[in-house]
């Protein structure tokens, strides 16, 4: 098992979860400068914006960092006449923040090819992907440029598919995690495996380092992840609540005041299943029964969510957070990082025993006990 630190060029096997829409240069750089791997989510970014972001990150840190993209699944809708119908259904929320009902755009998101062209230019240390398996061409090009690729799995089968495609590491993300459920082999509702069950099964199934994500917010979660065989951890919610995050005050306060059983998996805000607080807008959209498919719903709600964020109106934002939100204690990236680092074992490169190794030890002990009885 490769040492994740050597593989990614970092000092501590702690990775910042990439936030699509909530990433900040300050937080990404803070985690990288602390010796971990800062990550920046590029969802919705076109090529020029990616190049600008890459330059900003280079200016903020000389350490390795990761960027994250969403792979197309094939079921994304393009702008069509239904756009107007779904936009009108959300009109009360546009009015609440003082913006007009948005007209239909030419496209909802930039093409993957445009994003990749810019990513190859900014040359991050790591490219992480969600919602699918990178193509052979993508893996080959990343390898040619010295860029590591990290895939994200919500099930063992997804982890195996990623490993077979040649990724350098796999993030095993449990159902406790904040934000979108990035399942791609089966519907997200059928892929809700908890971190404690998922991580050791993925460790047993693949031969690349496994990074545990979901429900990890302090040293205890880190220690548990390594005990399960993980080579590193990826943490989102605890960092999202810090001053360096792009989350506003309402969002940070919600993280600190929302109980684990008050988060919800919903399609209300984006058209895809995601975990966050069940605030006023989520309840209202769910009650209406009118939710556009992805990415139409995400684009439409994004028009009022952005304005709500600027006005610090938590009731009308996507308050993404995981079930470990009540464990969040610190308000700076440095303090969160120090807390997480305290849970790293003395030798994080050592892989915990697989289930087969444990079975062998049990059998060895059983034979010893039988001999003693004789």
PDB file of C-alpha atoms in Angstrom, residues 83 86-103 248 267-271 279-286 288 290-292 295-320:
ATOM      1  CA  UNK A  83     -37.003  25.835 -18.208  1.00  0.00           C
ATOM      2  CA  UNK A  86     -39.764  25.333 -13.582  1.00  0.00           C
ATOM      3  CA  UNK A  87     -38.451  28.897 -13.248  1.00  0.00           C
ATOM      4  CA  UNK A  88     -41.937  30.241 -12.642  1.00  0.00           C
ATOM      5  CA  UNK A  89     -42.482  27.627  -9.936  1.00  0.00           C
ATOM      6  CA  UNK A  90     -39.569  29.213  -8.050  1.00  0.00           C
ATOM      7  CA  UNK A  91     -40.767  32.802  -8.542  1.00  0.00           C
ATOM      8  CA  UNK A  92     -41.536  33.429  -4.826  1.00  0.00           C
ATOM      9  CA  UNK A  93     -37.892  32.795  -3.979  1.00  0.00           C
ATOM     10  CA  UNK A  94     -36.632  35.155  -6.674  1.00  0.00           C
ATOM     11  CA  UNK A  95     -38.965  37.826  -5.333  1.00  0.00           C
ATOM     12  CA  UNK A  96     -37.789  37.207  -1.770  1.00  0.00           C
ATOM     13  CA  UNK A  97     -34.217  38.167  -2.685  1.00  0.00           C
ATOM     14  CA  UNK A  98     -35.098  40.831  -5.240  1.00  0.00           C
ATOM     15  CA  UNK A  99     -33.994  39.200  -8.482  1.00  0.00           C
ATOM     16  CA  UNK A 100     -35.896  38.626 -11.717  1.00  0.00           C
ATOM     17  CA  UNK A 101     -37.046  35.226 -12.897  1.00  0.00           C
ATOM     18  CA  UNK A 102     -34.063  34.109 -15.027  1.00  0.00           C
ATOM     19  CA  UNK A 103     -34.409  33.629 -18.761  1.00  0.00           C
ATOM     20  CA  UNK A 248     -21.377  33.034   4.901  1.00  0.00           C
ATOM     21  CA  UNK A 267     -33.113  16.726  -4.573  1.00  0.00           C
ATOM     22  CA  UNK A 268     -34.832  20.054  -3.949  1.00  0.00           C
ATOM     23  CA  UNK A 269     -31.870  22.339  -4.565  1.00  0.00           C
ATOM     24  CA  UNK A 270     -30.096  20.742  -7.517  1.00  0.00           C
ATOM     25  CA  UNK A 271     -32.157  17.899  -8.903  1.00  0.00           C
ATOM     26  CA  UNK A 279     -34.430  24.824   5.884  1.00  0.00           C
ATOM     27  CA  UNK A 280     -37.412  26.828   4.650  1.00  0.00           C
ATOM     28  CA  UNK A 281     -36.583  26.616   0.945  1.00  0.00           C
ATOM     29  CA  UNK A 282     -35.945  22.870   1.007  1.00  0.00           C
ATOM     30  CA  UNK A 283     -39.242  22.224   2.794  1.00  0.00           C
ATOM     31  CA  UNK A 284     -41.161  24.459   0.401  1.00  0.00           C
ATOM     32  CA  UNK A 285     -39.708  22.959  -2.782  1.00  0.00           C
ATOM     33  CA  UNK A 286     -40.211  19.414  -1.532  1.00  0.00           C
ATOM     34  CA  UNK A 288     -44.462  21.683  -4.052  1.00  0.00           C
ATOM     35  CA  UNK A 290     -41.985  20.524  -8.597  1.00  0.00           C
ATOM     36  CA  UNK A 291     -38.289  19.763  -8.989  1.00  0.00           C
ATOM     37  CA  UNK A 292     -36.539  20.104 -12.332  1.00  0.00           C
ATOM     38  CA  UNK A 295     -28.623  20.580 -13.903  1.00  0.00           C
ATOM     39  CA  UNK A 296     -31.680  22.708 -14.654  1.00  0.00           C
ATOM     40  CA  UNK A 297     -32.807  22.760 -11.013  1.00  0.00           C
ATOM     41  CA  UNK A 298     -29.326  23.554  -9.791  1.00  0.00           C
ATOM     42  CA  UNK A 299     -29.004  26.459 -12.233  1.00  0.00           C
ATOM     43  CA  UNK A 300     -32.457  27.823 -11.400  1.00  0.00           C
ATOM     44  CA  UNK A 301     -32.071  27.714  -7.632  1.00  0.00           C
ATOM     45  CA  UNK A 302     -28.553  29.057  -8.000  1.00  0.00           C
ATOM     46  CA  UNK A 303     -29.954  32.377  -9.191  1.00  0.00           C
ATOM     47  CA  UNK A 304     -31.695  33.035  -5.856  1.00  0.00           C
ATOM     48  CA  UNK A 305     -29.248  31.108  -3.681  1.00  0.00           C
ATOM     49  CA  UNK A 306     -26.410  33.400  -4.730  1.00  0.00           C
ATOM     50  CA  UNK A 307     -28.427  36.495  -3.826  1.00  0.00           C
ATOM     51  CA  UNK A 308     -29.537  34.899  -0.554  1.00  0.00           C
ATOM     52  CA  UNK A 309     -25.926  34.190   0.318  1.00  0.00           C
ATOM     53  CA  UNK A 310     -24.956  37.794  -0.326  1.00  0.00           C
ATOM     54  CA  UNK A 311     -27.810  38.883   1.956  1.00  0.00           C
ATOM     55  CA  UNK A 312     -26.943  36.271   4.630  1.00  0.00           C
ATOM     56  CA  UNK A 313     -30.386  34.676   4.320  1.00  0.00           C
ATOM     57  CA  UNK A 314     -29.805  31.125   5.462  1.00  0.00           C
ATOM     58  CA  UNK A 315     -33.440  30.150   4.951  1.00  0.00           C
ATOM     59  CA  UNK A 316     -33.008  30.506   1.168  1.00  0.00           C
ATOM     60  CA  UNK A 317     -29.545  28.953   0.728  1.00  0.00           C
ATOM     61  CA  UNK A 318     -28.219  25.450   0.225  1.00  0.00           C
ATOM     62  CA  UNK A 319     -26.920  24.793   3.723  1.00  0.00           C
ATOM     63  CA  UNK A 320     -24.791  21.779   2.883  1.00  0.00           C
TER      64      UNK A 320
END
